[in-house]
GROMACS .gro file of C-alpha atoms in nm:
model
  355
    1MET     CA    1   1.996 -10.918  15.135
    2ASN     CA    2   1.881 -10.683  14.871
    3ASN     CA    3   1.526 -10.776  14.799
    4GLU     CA    4   1.424 -10.573  14.506
    5LEU     CA    5   1.080 -10.600  14.367
    6THR     CA    6   1.069 -10.546  13.995
    7GLY     CA    7   0.728 -10.437  13.872
    8LYS     CA    8   0.614 -10.604  13.556
    9ALA     CA    9   0.297 -10.548  13.367
   10VAL     CA   10   0.091 -10.860  13.361
   11VAL     CA   11  -0.079 -10.933  13.027
   12PRO     CA   12  -0.363 -11.186  13.047
   13ALA     CA   13  -0.284 -11.490  12.841
   14GLN     CA   14  -0.469 -11.494  12.512
   15HIS     CA   15  -0.513 -11.858  12.467
   16ARG     CA   16  -0.746 -11.947  12.191
   17GLY     CA   17  -0.914 -12.209  12.408
   18GLU     CA   18  -1.014 -11.952  12.671
   19LEU     CA   19  -1.214 -11.748  12.417
   20PRO     CA   20  -1.586 -11.803  12.396
   21PRO     CA   21  -1.735 -11.992  12.109
   22GLY     CA   22  -1.792 -11.783  11.800
   23PHE     CA   23  -1.546 -11.517  11.912
   24HIS     CA   24  -1.344 -11.516  11.595
   25ASP     CA   25  -1.653 -11.510  11.374
   26MET     CA   26  -1.779 -11.212  11.567
   27LEU     CA   27  -1.438 -11.047  11.531
   28ASP     CA   28  -1.448 -11.097  11.155
   29ASP     CA   29  -1.791 -10.934  11.149
   30LEU     CA   30  -1.666 -10.635  11.348
   31LYS     CA   31  -1.369 -10.594  11.114
   32SER     CA   32  -1.610 -10.603  10.819
   33ILE     CA   33  -1.815 -10.323  10.982
   34VAL     CA   34  -1.510 -10.106  11.025
   35ARG     CA   35  -1.384 -10.169  10.672
   36GLY     CA   36  -1.730 -10.099  10.536
   37ALA     CA   37  -1.737  -9.767  10.730
   38HIS     CA   38  -1.397  -9.677  10.583
   39VAL     CA   39  -1.518  -9.746  10.229
   40ARG     CA   40  -1.837  -9.545  10.280
   41ALA     CA   41  -1.632  -9.258  10.431
   42GLN     CA   42  -1.400  -9.258  10.125
   43LEU     CA   43  -1.694  -9.268   9.888
   44LYS     CA   44  -1.857  -8.977  10.077
   45VAL     CA   45  -1.534  -8.773  10.049
   46ASN     CA   46  -1.507  -8.856   9.678
   47THR     CA   47  -1.871  -8.761   9.620
   48GLU     CA   48  -1.827  -8.426   9.798
   49MET     CA   49  -1.511  -8.349   9.610
   50LEU     CA   50  -1.674  -8.425   9.271
   51GLN     CA   51  -1.975  -8.211   9.362
   52MET     CA   52  -1.740  -7.928   9.456
   53TYR     CA   53  -1.547  -7.967   9.125
   54TRP     CA   54  -1.874  -7.969   8.928
   55GLN     CA   55  -2.005  -7.658   9.108
   56ILE     CA   56  -1.673  -7.473   9.043
   57GLY     CA   57  -1.685  -7.571   8.680
   58ARG     CA   58  -2.048  -7.461   8.643
   59ALA     CA   59  -1.980  -7.128   8.817
   60ILE     CA   60  -1.689  -7.048   8.587
   61LEU     CA   61  -1.890  -7.149   8.278
   62GLU     CA   62  -2.179  -6.919   8.381
   63ARG     CA   63  -1.945  -6.621   8.432
   64GLN     CA   64  -1.756  -6.696   8.113
   65GLY     CA   65  -2.080  -6.700   7.918
   66GLY     CA   66  -2.201  -6.371   8.068
   67GLU     CA   67  -1.878  -6.179   8.098
   68LYS     CA   68  -1.660  -6.337   7.831
   69TRP     CA   69  -1.387  -6.446   8.072
   70GLY     CA   70  -1.071  -6.556   7.901
   71THR     CA   71  -0.793  -6.799   7.983
   72LYS     CA   72  -0.606  -6.549   8.190
   73VAL     CA   73  -0.897  -6.512   8.433
   74VAL     CA   74  -0.912  -6.887   8.484
   75ASP     CA   75  -0.535  -6.892   8.545
   76ARG     CA   76  -0.580  -6.625   8.809
   77ILE     CA   77  -0.859  -6.824   8.974
   78ALA     CA   78  -0.626  -7.127   8.992
   79THR     CA   79  -0.358  -6.912   9.159
   80GLU     CA   80  -0.598  -6.757   9.407
   81LEU     CA   81  -0.751  -7.091   9.511
   82ARG     CA   82  -0.406  -7.255   9.559
   83THR     CA   83  -0.298  -6.957   9.773
   84GLU     CA   84  -0.616  -6.968   9.987
   85PHE     CA   85  -0.609  -7.346  10.022
   86PRO     CA   86  -0.236  -7.444  10.015
   87ASN     CA   87  -0.295  -7.792  10.161
   88GLN     CA   88  -0.569  -7.888   9.920
   89ARG     CA   89  -0.467  -8.037   9.584
   90GLY     CA   90  -0.672  -8.018   9.269
   91PHE     CA   91  -0.675  -7.640   9.189
   92SER     CA   92  -0.430  -7.643   8.901
   93ARG     CA   93  -0.512  -7.463   8.583
   94SER     CA   94  -0.558  -7.785   8.389
   95ASN     CA   95  -0.789  -7.923   8.658
   96LEU     CA   96  -1.004  -7.609   8.643
   97HIS     CA   97  -1.040  -7.668   8.270
   98TYR     CA   98  -1.143  -8.029   8.340
   99MET     CA   99  -1.403  -7.894   8.593
  100GLN     CA  100  -1.550  -7.674   8.325
  101GLN     CA  101  -1.557  -7.962   8.078
  102MET     CA  102  -1.731  -8.182   8.334
  103ALA     CA  103  -1.995  -7.921   8.403
  104ARG     CA  104  -2.044  -7.872   8.032
  105THR     CA  105  -2.066  -8.249   7.963
  106TRP     CA  106  -2.294  -8.331   8.254
  107PRO     CA  107  -2.511  -8.017   8.309
  108ASP     CA  108  -2.721  -8.195   8.575
  109SER     CA  109  -2.578  -8.274   8.919
  110ILE     CA  110  -2.300  -8.524   8.866
  111VAL     CA  111  -2.357  -8.715   9.195
  112GLN     CA  112  -2.684  -8.844   9.062
  113GLN     CA  113  -2.517  -9.025   8.776
  114ALA     CA  114  -2.284  -9.322   8.737
  115VAL     CA  115  -1.982  -9.102   8.663
  116GLY     CA  116  -2.032  -8.943   9.010
  117GLN     CA  117  -1.923  -9.277   9.165
  118LEU     CA  118  -1.583  -9.277   8.994
  119PRO     CA  119  -1.248  -9.133   9.108
  120TRP     CA  120  -1.146  -8.802   8.956
  121GLY     CA  121  -0.868  -8.967   8.752
  122HIS     CA  122  -1.120  -9.196   8.586
  123ILE     CA  123  -1.340  -8.898   8.494
  124THR     CA  124  -1.055  -8.707   8.336
  125THR     CA  125  -0.966  -9.020   8.137
  126LEU     CA  126  -1.322  -9.042   8.015
  127MET     CA  127  -1.327  -8.680   7.908
  128ASP     CA  128  -0.988  -8.712   7.735
  129LYS     CA  129  -1.061  -9.028   7.538
  130CYS     CA  130  -1.438  -9.042   7.473
  131LYS     CA  131  -1.586  -8.846   7.179
  132THR     CA  132  -1.959  -8.865   7.250
  133ARG     CA  133  -2.191  -8.846   7.554
  134PHE     CA  134  -2.300  -9.205   7.477
  135GLU     CA  135  -1.940  -9.326   7.507
  136LEU     CA  136  -1.887  -9.132   7.826
  137ASP     CA  137  -2.193  -9.278   7.996
  138PHE     CA  138  -2.129  -9.628   7.858
  139TYR     CA  139  -1.778  -9.652   7.996
  140ALA     CA  140  -1.867  -9.476   8.323
  141GLN     CA  141  -2.150  -9.729   8.386
  142HIS     CA  142  -1.926 -10.024   8.303
  143ALA     CA  143  -1.637  -9.895   8.515
  144VAL     CA  144  -1.864  -9.858   8.815
  145HIS     CA  145  -2.036 -10.195   8.766
  146HIS     CA  146  -1.711 -10.393   8.712
  147GLY     CA  147  -1.479 -10.193   8.935
  148TRP     CA  148  -1.232 -10.116   8.652
  149SER     CA  149  -0.896  -9.964   8.735
  150ARG     CA  150  -0.799  -9.656   8.528
  151ASP     CA  151  -0.566  -9.874   8.315
  152ARG     CA  152  -0.843 -10.118   8.249
  153LEU     CA  153  -1.078  -9.834   8.162
  154THR     CA  154  -0.827  -9.696   7.915
  155THR     CA  155  -0.778 -10.040   7.758
  156HIS     CA  156  -1.149 -10.089   7.698
  157ILE     CA  157  -1.185  -9.739   7.551
  158ARG     CA  158  -0.898  -9.794   7.311
  159SER     CA  159  -1.036 -10.133   7.202
  160GLY     CA  160  -1.376  -9.974   7.128
  161LEU     CA  161  -1.576 -10.195   7.369
  162HIS     CA  162  -1.885  -9.985   7.308
  163LEU     CA  163  -1.889 -10.096   6.947
  164ALA     CA  164  -1.891 -10.465   7.039
  165GLN     CA  165  -2.183 -10.499   7.274
  166GLY     CA  166  -2.429 -10.675   7.048
  167ALA     CA  167  -2.527 -11.003   7.206
  168ALA     CA  168  -2.392 -11.310   7.030
  169ALA     CA  169  -2.653 -11.536   6.864
  170ASN     CA  170  -2.741 -11.805   7.114
  171ASN     CA  171  -3.007 -12.055   7.227
  172PHE     CA  172  -2.978 -11.981   7.600
  173ASP     CA  173  -3.349 -11.888   7.642
  174VAL     CA  174  -3.437 -12.257   7.555
  175THR     CA  175  -3.143 -12.449   7.694
  176ILE     CA  176  -3.078 -12.260   8.018
  177PRO     CA  177  -3.385 -12.036   8.073
  178GLU     CA  178  -3.296 -11.986   8.440
  179GLN     CA  179  -2.971 -11.802   8.356
  180SER     CA  180  -3.047 -11.696   8.000
  181GLU     CA  181  -3.007 -11.323   8.059
  182ALA     CA  182  -2.686 -11.358   8.266
  183ALA     CA  183  -2.529 -11.590   8.009
  184THR     CA  184  -2.628 -11.364   7.718
  185GLN     CA  185  -2.460 -11.069   7.881
  186ILE     CA  186  -2.115 -11.237   7.891
  187PHE     CA  187  -2.102 -11.310   7.517
  188LYS     CA  188  -2.088 -11.031   7.266
  189ASP     CA  189  -2.057 -10.990   6.890
  190PRO     CA  190  -1.811 -10.909   6.756
  191TYR     CA  191  -1.503 -10.960   6.969
  192ARG     CA  192  -1.230 -10.711   6.878
  193LEU     CA  193  -0.900 -10.896   6.837
  194GLU     CA  194  -0.679 -10.636   6.664
  195PHE     CA  195  -0.397 -10.733   6.896
  196THR     CA  196  -0.363 -11.070   6.720
  197GLN     CA  197  -0.222 -10.903   6.411
  198LEU     CA  198  -0.332 -11.195   6.193
  199SER     CA  199  -0.252 -11.216   5.822
  200ASP     CA  200  -0.534 -11.244   5.571
  201THR     CA  201  -0.479 -11.614   5.531
  202ALA     CA  202  -0.450 -11.703   5.898
  203ALA     CA  203  -0.556 -12.054   6.007
  204GLU     CA  204  -0.739 -12.150   6.323
  205ARG     CA  205  -0.418 -12.261   6.491
  206GLU     CA  206  -0.248 -11.923   6.420
  207LEU     CA  207  -0.548 -11.747   6.573
  208GLU     CA  208  -0.530 -11.981   6.867
  209ASP     CA  209  -0.158 -11.914   6.906
  210ALA     CA  210  -0.210 -11.542   6.891
  211LEU     CA  211  -0.487 -11.546   7.148
  212THR     CA  212  -0.301 -11.764   7.398
  213SER     CA  213   0.022 -11.569   7.359
  214ARG     CA  214  -0.180 -11.250   7.450
  215ILE     CA  215  -0.411 -11.425   7.695
  216ILE     CA  216  -0.438 -11.126   7.928
  217GLN     CA  217  -0.565 -10.906   7.646
  218PHE     CA  218  -0.798 -11.179   7.524
  219LEU     CA  219  -0.939 -11.225   7.876
  220THR     CA  220  -0.994 -10.850   7.891
  221GLU     CA  221  -1.181 -10.867   7.558
  222LEU     CA  222  -1.396 -11.155   7.677
  223GLY     CA  223  -1.499 -10.963   7.982
  224PHE     CA  224  -1.503 -10.988   8.362
  225GLY     CA  225  -1.537 -11.336   8.515
  226PHE     CA  226  -1.346 -11.557   8.271
  227ALA     CA  227  -1.056 -11.773   8.399
  228PHE     CA  228  -0.830 -11.950   8.148
  229VAL     CA  229  -0.810 -12.327   8.197
  230GLY     CA  230  -0.611 -12.436   7.888
  231ARG     CA  231  -0.565 -12.467   7.510
  232GLN     CA  232  -0.599 -12.789   7.311
  233TYR     CA  233  -0.739 -12.925   7.634
  234PRO     CA  234  -0.751 -13.310   7.612
  235LEU     CA  235  -1.065 -13.506   7.685
  236THR     CA  236  -1.084 -13.879   7.643
  237VAL     CA  237  -1.424 -14.017   7.551
  238GLY     CA  238  -1.418 -14.398   7.520
  239ASP     CA  239  -1.114 -14.482   7.315
  240THR     CA  240  -1.084 -14.144   7.153
  241GLU     CA  241  -0.904 -13.832   7.269
  242PHE     CA  242  -1.054 -13.501   7.173
  243ARG     CA  243  -0.901 -13.160   7.217
  244ILE     CA  244  -1.077 -12.830   7.292
  245ASP     CA  245  -0.938 -12.523   7.124
  246LEU     CA  246  -0.973 -12.307   7.437
  247LEU     CA  247  -1.133 -12.388   7.767
  248PHE     CA  248  -1.237 -12.129   8.025
  249TYR     CA  249  -1.428 -12.119   8.351
  250HIS     CA  250  -1.666 -11.836   8.434
  251PHE     CA  251  -1.655 -11.796   8.812
  252ARG     CA  252  -1.961 -11.579   8.830
  253LEU     CA  253  -2.185 -11.812   8.631
  254HIS     CA  254  -2.007 -12.120   8.778
  255ARG     CA  255  -1.983 -12.279   8.434
  256PHE     CA  256  -1.708 -12.405   8.206
  257VAL     CA  257  -1.697 -12.228   7.868
  258VAL     CA  258  -1.577 -12.415   7.558
  259VAL     CA  259  -1.445 -12.190   7.277
  260GLU     CA  260  -1.398 -12.318   6.925
  261LEU     CA  261  -1.227 -12.090   6.661
  262LYS     CA  262  -1.289 -12.066   6.293
  263THR     CA  263  -1.119 -11.824   6.051
  264THR     CA  264  -1.393 -11.888   5.796
  265LYS     CA  265  -1.762 -11.817   5.788
  266ALA     CA  266  -1.967 -11.999   6.060
  267HIS     CA  267  -2.137 -12.306   5.930
  268PRO     CA  268  -2.398 -12.530   6.099
  269SER     CA  269  -2.152 -12.818   6.096
  270HIS     CA  270  -1.916 -12.618   6.313
  271LEU     CA  271  -2.172 -12.623   6.590
  272GLY     CA  272  -2.144 -12.996   6.588
  273GLN     CA  273  -1.779 -12.961   6.693
  274LEU     CA  274  -1.905 -12.795   7.010
  275SER     CA  275  -2.023 -13.139   7.124
  276PHE     CA  276  -1.723 -13.106   7.354
  277VAL     CA  277  -1.969 -12.918   7.577
  278THR     CA  278  -2.132 -13.251   7.664
  279ALA     CA  279  -1.799 -13.411   7.728
  280VAL     CA  280  -1.691 -13.132   7.963
  281ASP     CA  281  -2.025 -13.168   8.147
  282ARG     CA  282  -1.962 -13.538   8.200
  283LEU     CA  283  -1.586 -13.537   8.269
  284LEU     CA  284  -1.502 -13.202   8.427
  285ARG     CA  285  -1.816 -13.045   8.571
  286ASP     CA  286  -1.893 -13.085   8.939
  287PRO     CA  287  -2.275 -13.132   8.935
  288GLU     CA  288  -2.305 -13.008   9.290
  289ARG     CA  289  -2.121 -12.679   9.219
  290ASP     CA  290  -2.113 -12.616   8.843
  291ASP     CA  291  -2.399 -12.543   8.604
  292ARG     CA  292  -2.419 -12.668   8.252
  293THR     CA  293  -2.117 -12.593   8.030
  294LEU     CA  294  -2.154 -12.318   7.765
  295GLY     CA  295  -2.012 -12.340   7.414
  296ILE     CA  296  -1.918 -12.049   7.184
  297LEU     CA  297  -1.805 -12.061   6.829
  298ILE     CA  298  -1.602 -11.752   6.728
  299ALA     CA  299  -1.590 -11.730   6.349
  300GLU     CA  300  -1.472 -11.477   6.087
  301SER     CA  301  -1.829 -11.404   5.988
  302GLN     CA  302  -2.180 -11.552   5.998
  303ASP     CA  303  -2.516 -11.559   5.823
  304ALA     CA  304  -2.766 -11.462   6.096
  305THR     CA  305  -3.059 -11.670   5.961
  306THR     CA  306  -2.855 -11.988   5.906
  307VAL     CA  307  -2.700 -11.959   6.251
  308GLU     CA  308  -3.036 -11.902   6.410
  309PHE     CA  309  -3.181 -12.226   6.257
  310ALA     CA  310  -2.874 -12.419   6.347
  311LEU     CA  311  -2.888 -12.309   6.711
  312GLN     CA  312  -3.256 -12.405   6.736
  313SER     CA  313  -3.165 -12.764   6.655
  314GLN     CA  314  -2.915 -12.789   6.939
  315ASN     CA  315  -3.007 -12.887   7.296
  316GLN     CA  316  -2.679 -12.768   7.446
  317PRO     CA  317  -2.635 -12.399   7.545
  318LEU     CA  318  -2.436 -12.255   7.252
  319ALA     CA  319  -2.357 -11.917   7.109
  320VAL     CA  320  -2.204 -11.792   6.784
  321SER     CA  321  -1.999 -11.474   6.756
  322THR     CA  322  -1.765 -11.311   6.512
  323TYR     CA  323  -1.434 -11.124   6.554
  324ALA     CA  324  -1.285 -10.811   6.421
  325GLY     CA  325  -0.917 -10.900   6.384
  326LEU     CA  326  -0.807 -10.593   6.194
  327PRO     CA  327  -0.906 -10.221   6.197
  328PRO     CA  328  -1.193 -10.145   5.957
  329GLY     CA  329  -0.971  -9.946   5.716
  330VAL     CA  330  -0.738 -10.244   5.683
  331ARG     CA  331  -1.013 -10.508   5.664
  332GLU     CA  332  -1.159 -10.327   5.358
  333LEU     CA  333  -0.838 -10.406   5.171
  334MET     CA  334  -0.839 -10.773   5.273
  335PRO     CA  335  -0.986 -11.058   5.065
  336THR     CA  336  -1.349 -11.156   5.117
  337THR     CA  337  -1.452 -11.463   5.319
  338ASP     CA  338  -1.487 -11.659   4.999
  339ASP     CA  339  -1.139 -11.553   4.893
  340LEU     CA  340  -1.000 -11.667   5.228
  341SER     CA  341  -1.178 -12.004   5.198
  342ARG     CA  342  -1.040 -12.048   4.844
  343LEU     CA  343  -0.687 -11.951   4.949
  344ALA     CA  344  -0.701 -12.182   5.248
  345HIS     CA  345  -0.811 -12.467   5.022
  346GLU     CA  346  -0.532 -12.403   4.779
  347VAL     CA  347  -0.270 -12.404   5.057
  348LEU     CA  348  -0.408 -12.718   5.224
  349HIS     CA  349  -0.455 -12.913   4.899
  350GLY     CA  350  -0.160 -12.798   4.693
  351GLY     CA  351  -0.347 -12.558   4.460
  352ALA     CA  352  -0.194 -12.344   4.191
  353GLY     CA  353   0.137 -12.196   4.272
  354THR     CA  354   0.238 -11.839   4.240
  355GLY     CA  355   0.338 -11.702   3.899
   0.00000   0.00000   0.00000
């Protein structure tokens, strides 16, 4: 008989039941430690690279200032660096010019500033698209804080986010003092809605249609944390069905957000329409998980004093903002708010026809 022994590696059975209690929780913790180390290592590499770029840019600037170096000298530097370090990217002629621009823009060590926490591609985007130091620092800080991709950063720069950071009028300090500051930060005035391409006689429903058809852009304009729940969202109170123009949920504040739209000037009576806030609290909010619902009225314009008094009379957390639906140069050619109101009234009530 041919008795052949075949050697086989024996792998211990990995039955879940044989593992000690808490094993998988511990394993998750270890994985988090490893991932955290990877992230810190990548950040360290990025920081060192940016510091190197900044030092190169500063050195070239200093020599240019003292010895009047021209473009050809910078081109030669790029060639020499690529030859000396063939496996290292980033020494192109255009990149060297960006390095000089960075050192000129941020004369102090860049790693001590918000911009020093961004990838190089973000920084070149900032330098290409921002006109002032204020804009550069504004978008750098927001990109770091919110973790924006380069595309998202570009979108916010193009929309002029830095021009729309005034806080919307609100009563949060009285109605929700425990989260007043956080809630105030998520609402701004005005919202820039150029992408809606509204006509000068647009009605609320047209504005609502435009916003929901471009909901991704609208969410971007609202800011980080908003999730879209629905439009004309139905709520039945007693025997009556009400509909909310736009309903959102803010997953950082853990609150529903009711949005009502007006293409006319904000009026105290409009705030009464935000009584939907109470209905949402009663019918949709989970008291154990969600805080009180917020309401925001987005109107074509507002009178600050009138809105302030109207908000003071409300016991629900409400805010009032305006929107910029057309570029400033175009808006100057559009009818005034009173003209819009008159035109809307004529359309709705069969006013004078055209000649």
